[in-house]
Every structure is written in C-alpha cells, then in structure tokens.
Short mmCIF file of C-alpha atoms and ligand atoms in Angstrom, two decimals:
data_model
loop_
_atom_site.label_atom_id
_atom_site.label_comp_id
_atom_site.label_asym_id
_atom_site.label_seq_id
_atom_site.Cartn_x
_atom_site.Cartn_y
_atom_site.Cartn_z
CA MET A 130 0.68 95.52 -13.06
CA SER A 131 2.32 93.59 -15.92
CA SER A 132 0.55 90.69 -17.59
CA ARG A 133 3.67 89.84 -19.62
CA PRO A 134 4.22 86.55 -17.71
CA VAL A 135 0.69 85.46 -18.70
CA LEU A 136 1.37 86.29 -22.33
CA GLU A 137 4.78 84.57 -22.35
CA GLU A 138 3.38 81.59 -20.46
CA THR A 139 0.48 81.18 -22.91
CA VAL A 140 2.80 81.44 -25.93
CA LYS A 141 5.12 78.83 -24.37
CA ASP A 142 2.25 76.48 -23.48
CA ILE A 143 0.87 76.66 -27.03
CA LYS A 144 4.32 76.07 -28.59
CA THR A 145 5.06 73.08 -26.37
CA MET A 146 1.51 71.78 -26.83
CA LYS A 147 0.72 71.90 -23.11
CA ILE A 148 -2.29 73.74 -24.46
CA ARG A 149 -3.36 72.07 -27.70
CA GLY A 150 -6.36 71.36 -29.91
CA ALA A 151 -7.38 74.02 -32.41
CA LEU A 152 -10.23 75.45 -30.36
CA ASP A 153 -8.40 75.37 -27.03
CA ILE A 154 -5.40 77.32 -28.34
CA ALA A 155 -7.73 80.01 -29.74
CA ILE A 156 -9.56 80.34 -26.43
CA ALA A 157 -6.32 80.41 -24.43
CA ALA A 158 -4.95 83.17 -26.69
CA VAL A 159 -7.95 85.48 -26.32
CA LYS A 160 -8.03 84.86 -22.56
CA ALA A 161 -4.40 86.03 -22.44
CA LEU A 162 -5.45 89.21 -24.29
CA ASP A 163 -8.25 89.66 -21.77
CA ILE A 164 -5.70 89.60 -18.95
CA MET A 165 -3.49 92.01 -20.93
CA CYS A 166 -6.43 94.42 -21.03
CA MET A 167 -5.78 95.12 -17.35
CA GLU A 168 -2.13 96.00 -18.01
CA ASP A 169 -0.89 99.38 -16.70
CA ALA A 170 -1.04 101.99 -19.45
CA HIS A 171 -1.27 105.82 -19.64
CA ASP A 172 -4.05 105.79 -22.17
CA THR A 173 -5.91 103.67 -24.70
CA ALA A 174 -3.28 104.20 -27.41
CA ALA A 175 -0.54 102.83 -25.14
CA LEU A 176 -2.63 99.82 -24.13
CA LEU A 177 -3.57 99.14 -27.73
CA GLU A 178 0.11 99.09 -28.67
CA LYS A 179 0.78 96.47 -25.98
CA LEU A 180 -2.16 94.41 -27.21
CA ARG A 181 -0.87 94.59 -30.81
CA MET A 182 2.49 93.24 -29.66
CA GLY A 183 0.77 90.49 -27.63
CA ALA A 184 -1.45 89.57 -30.58
CA ARG A 185 1.59 89.20 -32.87
CA LYS A 186 3.34 86.90 -30.40
CA LEU A 187 0.25 84.77 -29.82
CA LYS A 188 -0.40 84.36 -33.54
CA SER A 189 3.15 83.21 -34.19
CA SER A 190 3.08 80.53 -31.50
CA ARG A 191 1.75 77.80 -33.87
CA PRO A 192 1.30 78.31 -37.60
CA THR A 193 -1.33 75.86 -38.87
CA ALA A 194 -4.59 76.02 -36.89
CA VAL A 195 -6.35 79.10 -38.27
CA SER A 196 -8.63 79.29 -35.21
CA LEU A 197 -5.70 80.99 -33.47
CA PRO A 198 -5.26 83.99 -35.84
CA ASN A 199 -9.02 84.14 -36.42
CA ALA A 200 -9.73 84.53 -32.71
CA VAL A 201 -6.87 86.98 -32.10
CA ASN A 202 -7.71 89.02 -35.23
CA TYR A 203 -11.33 89.27 -34.12
CA VAL A 204 -10.34 90.61 -30.70
CA MET A 205 -7.94 93.10 -32.32
CA TYR A 206 -10.64 94.16 -34.78
CA VAL A 207 -12.90 94.99 -31.82
CA ALA A 208 -9.97 96.73 -30.07
CA GLU A 209 -9.13 98.91 -33.09
CA LYS A 210 -12.80 99.77 -33.57
CA ASN A 211 -12.96 101.10 -30.01
CA LYS A 212 -9.59 102.87 -29.93
CA ASP A 213 -11.18 106.28 -29.32
CA LEU A 214 -12.78 105.23 -26.05
CA PRO A 215 -11.26 106.45 -22.76
CA ILE A 216 -9.08 103.72 -21.27
CA HIS A 217 -11.55 102.59 -18.61
CA ASP A 218 -14.36 102.14 -21.17
CA PHE A 219 -11.95 100.55 -23.63
CA ARG A 220 -10.89 97.92 -21.09
CA LYS A 221 -14.50 97.22 -20.14
CA THR A 222 -15.73 96.93 -23.73
CA LEU A 223 -12.90 94.73 -24.92
CA SER A 224 -13.04 92.44 -21.91
CA PHE A 225 -16.81 92.08 -22.33
CA GLU A 226 -16.42 91.23 -26.04
CA ILE A 227 -13.67 88.68 -25.34
CA ARG A 228 -15.80 86.90 -22.77
CA LYS A 229 -18.76 86.96 -25.13
CA PHE A 230 -16.57 85.46 -27.86
CA VAL A 231 -15.36 82.65 -25.56
CA GLY A 232 -18.98 81.92 -24.57
CA GLU A 233 -19.95 81.72 -28.25
CA GLN A 234 -17.17 79.22 -28.95
CA GLU A 235 -18.26 77.07 -26.02
CA ARG A 236 -21.85 77.14 -27.23
CA ALA A 237 -20.70 76.31 -30.78
CA LEU A 238 -19.03 73.19 -29.40
CA GLU A 239 -22.27 72.12 -27.64
CA THR A 240 -24.32 72.72 -30.80
CA ILE A 241 -21.90 70.70 -32.94
CA ALA A 242 -22.03 67.87 -30.40
CA GLU A 243 -25.80 67.75 -30.83
CA ILE A 244 -25.78 68.02 -34.63
CA GLY A 245 -22.90 65.57 -35.03
CA ALA A 246 -24.60 63.04 -32.74
CA ASN A 247 -27.63 63.11 -35.08
CA VAL A 248 -25.36 62.02 -37.93
CA MET A 249 -24.33 58.88 -36.00
CA GLU A 250 -26.53 55.81 -36.40
CA PRO A 251 -27.22 53.09 -33.83
CA GLY A 252 -24.55 50.41 -33.99
CA ASP A 253 -22.09 52.52 -36.01
CA VAL A 254 -18.42 51.58 -35.86
CA ILE A 255 -16.56 54.88 -36.06
CA LEU A 256 -12.90 55.54 -36.65
CA THR A 257 -11.23 58.73 -35.43
CA HIS A 258 -7.71 60.11 -35.57
CA CYS A 259 -5.73 62.23 -33.09
CA ASN A 260 -7.62 64.09 -30.37
CA SER A 261 -10.33 66.56 -31.13
CA ASP A 262 -12.56 67.92 -28.36
CA THR A 263 -15.18 68.51 -31.02
CA VAL A 264 -15.17 64.86 -32.08
CA VAL A 265 -15.08 63.59 -28.49
CA SER A 266 -18.10 65.81 -27.70
CA ILE A 267 -20.02 64.42 -30.69
CA LEU A 268 -19.26 60.80 -29.84
CA THR A 269 -20.08 61.12 -26.14
CA HIS A 270 -23.31 62.95 -27.07
CA ALA A 271 -24.24 60.13 -29.47
CA TRP A 272 -23.52 57.59 -26.72
CA LYS A 273 -25.79 59.49 -24.29
CA ASP A 274 -28.45 59.42 -27.01
CA ALA A 275 -28.22 55.60 -26.69
CA LYS A 276 -26.69 55.20 -30.17
CA LYS A 277 -24.58 52.17 -29.02
CA ILE A 278 -21.60 53.14 -31.12
CA GLU A 279 -18.10 51.66 -31.06
CA VAL A 280 -14.99 53.73 -31.70
CA ILE A 281 -11.59 52.87 -33.15
CA CYS A 282 -8.85 55.36 -32.22
CA THR A 283 -5.46 55.65 -33.89
CA GLU A 284 -2.42 56.26 -31.71
CA SER A 285 -1.53 59.41 -33.69
CA ARG A 286 2.23 59.31 -33.52
CA PRO A 287 4.49 61.02 -32.65
CA ARG A 288 2.59 62.78 -29.83
CA TYR A 289 0.10 59.96 -29.19
CA GLN A 290 -2.92 62.26 -28.85
CA GLY A 291 -5.03 59.19 -29.72
CA TYR A 292 -4.46 57.97 -26.17
CA LEU A 293 -6.32 61.04 -24.89
CA THR A 294 -9.25 60.24 -27.18
CA ALA A 295 -9.28 56.56 -26.20
CA LYS A 296 -9.20 57.47 -22.52
CA ALA A 297 -12.00 60.04 -22.78
CA LEU A 298 -14.28 57.75 -24.79
CA SER A 299 -13.74 54.64 -22.70
CA SER A 300 -14.27 56.66 -19.50
CA ALA A 301 -17.62 57.69 -20.96
CA GLY A 302 -18.45 53.98 -21.33
CA ILE A 303 -18.03 53.77 -25.13
CA PRO A 304 -16.48 50.50 -26.40
CA THR A 305 -13.10 51.77 -27.62
CA THR A 306 -10.28 50.09 -29.54
CA LEU A 307 -6.80 51.52 -30.04
CA ILE A 308 -4.82 50.73 -33.19
CA ILE A 309 -1.46 51.85 -34.53
CA ASP A 310 -1.66 54.47 -37.29
CA SER A 311 -0.48 52.12 -40.02
CA ALA A 312 -3.26 49.59 -39.25
CA VAL A 313 -6.03 51.87 -40.54
CA HIS A 314 -6.42 50.30 -43.99
CA LEU A 315 -6.56 46.76 -42.65
CA MET A 316 -8.77 47.52 -39.67
CA MET A 317 -11.25 49.67 -41.55
CA LYS A 318 -12.26 46.54 -43.44
CA LYS A 319 -11.78 43.99 -40.67
CA LEU A 320 -13.73 45.91 -38.02
CA HIS A 321 -16.43 47.01 -40.50
CA VAL A 322 -15.98 50.74 -39.96
CA ASP A 323 -19.12 52.68 -40.98
CA LYS A 324 -17.84 56.24 -40.60
CA VAL A 325 -14.66 58.20 -40.08
CA ILE A 326 -14.88 61.43 -38.12
CA VAL A 327 -12.00 63.82 -37.47
CA GLY A 328 -11.58 67.34 -36.16
CA ALA A 329 -10.03 70.21 -38.09
CA ASP A 330 -7.21 72.67 -37.68
CA THR A 331 -8.19 74.64 -40.77
CA ILE A 332 -10.87 74.47 -43.46
CA CYS A 333 -9.91 76.25 -46.68
CA ALA A 334 -12.26 78.19 -48.96
CA ASN A 335 -12.28 75.30 -51.44
CA GLY A 336 -13.36 72.84 -48.71
CA ASP A 337 -9.94 71.22 -48.20
CA LEU A 338 -9.28 70.07 -44.65
CA ILE A 339 -6.03 70.56 -42.78
CA ASN A 340 -5.77 68.24 -39.83
CA LYS A 341 -3.33 66.03 -37.92
CA ILE A 342 -0.73 64.26 -40.03
CA GLY A 343 -2.15 60.98 -41.29
CA THR A 344 -5.68 62.30 -41.83
CA SER A 345 -5.38 62.35 -45.63
CA GLN A 346 -4.26 58.70 -45.76
CA ILE A 347 -7.29 57.76 -43.69
CA ALA A 348 -9.51 59.70 -46.11
CA LEU A 349 -8.02 57.73 -49.02
CA CYS A 350 -8.80 54.46 -47.24
CA ALA A 351 -12.35 55.66 -46.54
CA LYS A 352 -12.87 56.59 -50.19
CA GLU A 353 -11.59 53.21 -51.34
CA GLN A 354 -13.90 51.38 -48.96
CA ASP A 355 -16.90 53.65 -49.54
CA VAL A 356 -16.95 54.80 -45.90
CA ASP A 357 -18.27 58.30 -45.04
CA PHE A 358 -15.49 60.72 -44.11
CA ILE A 359 -16.73 63.51 -41.81
CA ALA A 360 -14.92 66.62 -40.55
CA ALA A 361 -16.27 68.28 -37.40
CA THR A 362 -15.40 71.91 -36.85
CA GLU A 363 -16.49 75.20 -35.37
CA SER A 364 -16.67 77.98 -37.95
CA ILE A 365 -13.70 79.68 -36.22
CA LYS A 366 -11.51 77.11 -38.04
CA PHE A 367 -12.45 78.34 -41.53
CA SER A 368 -9.64 80.29 -43.15
CA PRO A 369 -10.51 83.77 -44.49
CA ALA A 370 -6.93 84.16 -45.80
CA SER A 371 -7.50 81.16 -48.09
CA VAL A 372 -10.23 83.14 -49.87
CA MET A 373 -7.48 85.51 -50.95
CA GLY A 374 -5.35 82.60 -52.19
CA SER A 375 -3.09 82.29 -49.17
CA VAL A 376 -1.62 78.84 -48.57
CA VAL A 377 -1.73 77.50 -45.01
CA GLU A 378 1.68 76.78 -43.53
CA ILE A 379 2.12 73.19 -42.38
CA GLU A 380 3.90 73.09 -39.05
CA GLU A 381 7.19 71.19 -38.98
CA ARG A 382 7.96 70.14 -35.41
CA ASP A 383 11.14 69.07 -33.69
CA PRO A 384 12.41 65.68 -35.01
CA ALA A 385 13.17 64.83 -31.37
CA GLU A 386 9.44 64.14 -31.04
CA VAL A 387 9.91 61.26 -33.50
CA ILE A 388 13.24 59.75 -32.45
CA GLU A 389 15.91 60.37 -29.84
CA PRO A 390 18.45 62.78 -31.35
CA GLY A 391 21.54 60.99 -32.70
CA LYS A 392 19.98 57.53 -32.61
CA LEU A 393 20.06 57.18 -36.41
CA ARG A 394 23.26 58.94 -37.41
CA GLY A 395 23.27 60.36 -40.94
CA VAL A 396 19.51 60.01 -41.32
CA ARG A 397 17.29 63.03 -41.87
CA VAL A 398 14.17 62.91 -39.69
CA LEU A 399 11.14 64.98 -40.66
CA ASN A 400 8.15 65.70 -38.44
CA PRO A 401 5.30 67.48 -40.26
CA ALA A 402 2.37 67.89 -37.85
CA PHE A 403 -0.50 68.24 -40.34
CA ASP A 404 -1.58 67.29 -43.83
CA VAL A 405 -4.17 68.36 -46.38
CA THR A 406 -7.22 66.27 -47.25
CA ASP A 407 -8.72 67.22 -50.57
CA ALA A 408 -12.37 68.32 -50.42
CA GLU A 409 -13.35 65.54 -52.81
CA TYR A 410 -12.63 62.97 -50.08
CA ILE A 411 -14.89 64.70 -47.55
CA SER A 412 -18.52 63.57 -47.36
CA MET A 413 -19.67 66.37 -45.06
CA ILE A 414 -18.52 69.02 -42.61
CA VAL A 415 -20.40 69.31 -39.30
CA THR A 416 -20.45 72.91 -38.05
CA GLU A 417 -22.49 74.81 -35.46
CA TYR A 418 -24.57 76.08 -38.40
CA GLY A 419 -25.45 72.57 -39.47
CA VAL A 420 -24.07 69.91 -41.79
CA ILE A 421 -22.60 71.35 -44.99
CA PRO A 422 -20.85 69.89 -48.03
CA PRO A 423 -17.18 70.96 -48.33
CA GLN A 424 -18.16 72.96 -51.42
CA ALA A 425 -20.15 75.31 -49.14
CA ALA A 426 -17.03 76.40 -47.23
CA TYR A 427 -16.65 79.61 -49.24
CA HIS A 428 -20.23 80.69 -48.51
CA LEU A 429 -19.81 80.08 -44.80
CA LEU A 430 -16.58 82.07 -44.87
CA LYS A 431 -18.29 85.00 -46.58
CA GLU A 432 -21.10 84.93 -44.04
CA LYS A 433 -18.94 84.54 -40.97
CA PHE A 434 -15.79 86.51 -41.85
CA GLY A 435 -17.26 89.38 -43.89
CA TRP A 436 -15.79 91.78 -41.29
CA GLU A 437 -12.29 90.59 -42.10
CA LEU A 438 -12.71 90.10 -45.84
CA ASN A 439 -14.71 93.24 -46.53
CA ILE A 440 -17.16 91.25 -48.67
P1 LIG B 696 -10.29 70.45 -31.47
C1 LIG B 696 -5.46 69.02 -33.09
O1 LIG B 696 -4.16 69.50 -33.36
C2 LIG B 696 -5.84 67.86 -33.98
O2 LIG B 696 -5.31 67.95 -35.29
C3 LIG B 696 -7.33 68.00 -33.94
O3 LIG B 696 -7.99 67.29 -34.97
C4 LIG B 696 -7.51 69.49 -34.06
O4 LIG B 696 -6.43 70.06 -33.30
C5 LIG B 696 -8.83 70.05 -33.62
O5 LIG B 696 -8.97 69.93 -32.23
P2 LIG B 696 -2.99 69.49 -32.23
O6 LIG B 696 -3.17 70.74 -31.41
O7 LIG B 696 -10.34 71.94 -31.64
O8 LIG B 696 -3.05 68.22 -31.44
O9 LIG B 696 -11.48 69.79 -32.12
O10 LIG B 696 -1.72 69.56 -33.05
O11 LIG B 696 -10.07 70.04 -30.04
#
C-alpha cells in the first residue's frame, strides 16, 4: 500500500491553506506521518527513510508557523529513537506516540480555553485579528462562563480569515462586530476596547510574537491606548531554533491573493503573510501551562524542548 497520495494531499492542502491555523497544520502533518507508518516496507530502515522524506516535504509546505516543524521533528525524534525495533513494533510504537501527541495538543487547547477565559472580565470589549482556533476557544469559553463579552473582529485581508472568526463567535451567541483592518486605531477608541487577544504562529525565545500580518500594528495601537495585548498559544508554537539565534522566515504569498494579476500594470504587489510583534508590546502569553510574561518564553522553551535543544 502507498500512502504517498495522503502525503501529497496534505502538503497541497497546507500550501493552499485548505488546512490552516498553526495548530491544525501541525496536527494534519503528524496524522499524515501516522498514515505513512502503514506504508509497505521491507524493514524498519526502509520505512524510516520514507518517513524522513515525508517529514521533509511536510516541513517545507509552509515556512512560518513553527508548530509544523516542531510537531514533525518530535515524531521523527521518536522514530529515530526506535529505529532498532522490528518493523511491526516500530509501526505500533510510532503510531501510538503520534496519537498520544495529537491528544495532548487537543487537551492543551481545552486547557488554554479555560485559562484564557479566566483572563476575560465581565463586560469586556475584546478585539481579535485573523482566525485562531485558540482564541475562538477562549472567547466561547468565556461566553459560556457568562462573562457577557463583546468581540470586534478584523477582516484580515487578503484571505479574510476574520470572517471565520466572526461567524464562529456570532454562532456561539457572542455580540460580534466586523471592521476593516485599517479601522483598528479608530475603533479601538470609539468602541472602548478593553483587551486585544490574538493567536500565534511562532513565539521566539525573546518573547517576540509572529502572527498574521497586521498584528504588530494592532499591538502599537493597544500600547498607545493602554489596552492589554494578549497572545494565546499552545507551547508547540514556541521556537527552539530561535534559542540558537535562527530567524523565522516570514512567508511571502502569491500577489494574486491581493489583486487580480495584471490589474495594476507596472506596480509591484507584495503579500507578506505574517509580521513580528516585539515582546515589549505583549502584556501576557496564555499557554496550557498558565499565563506567562513574554520574558518567560526562553524558560518554557528549555523545559518543553530540552529533547531537541540538548539543554
Ligand atoms: P491557531 C493563523 O495563520 C493565524 O495567524 C492565527 O493567529 C494562527 O495561525 C494561529 O492559529 P494562517 O494559517 O493555531 O491563517 O490558534 O496563515 O488556530
């Protein structure tokens, strides 16, 4: 049996953003490796080689969200550690560990929803950007806790992921307002925003946040207006490579997402998908281990990714 179509399909779906959101792409990637585990192979060494190739392809499908390489590297770390097992035991062990890992990520999301909801206060007006499952889980949890919040969502051009957020929150019964991205500064004041909360694609060792393009401008507005700026993230989105000084690559997507090709002849169109928010603009980071200041990112990395960093 060949699981190549599943691998190719997953890579394609991540590239085209059919599967998107930092946590969802990580989970989809390791599930593809789980299916690859059942691939025909003479022995463990042959299967491991196929998995290595699959891991490389999955990791190169989108460059910015570190949850993707973190999840894939973890699975490959377990695979390499068990490379001396007979193939049947190898398949069983790896598949078990992958499923355990996915379960842990799902539980992390539930825990963050609970912790993040505690941070919300009754009557809060909250602004969010793009579409983060983590943020949506926090806000719907707060609503179920009878916090009577209101949420302002940005459109999040060019892919309009803000529509997904607005739809999910209003379906949960939360009073929801949609604004265009450039209205943030005006509306933060006019609608008396109390808190900003966003998801994360990557958290660096120095506490900097990499998230959907536009996030850093919102953080500047929040700083100016003395509004708390909160990042919500599972620890899988912390970057061990940043401990070693590596700079996260910011994904540049097809300009056709911004404007129909050829519509503005002679004009260069750029489409960066993410930006960097300096740690000094972040009031707190909500993780499954609790609420931490951005300055604690390095310690969490050491604790969580010691296996990869050898520290
Ligand atoms: P969750 C998304 O990126 C957004 O930037 C969002 O804040 C982040 O992933 C985290 O999403 P994209 O995939 O893991 O839309 O919280 O480019 O769902």
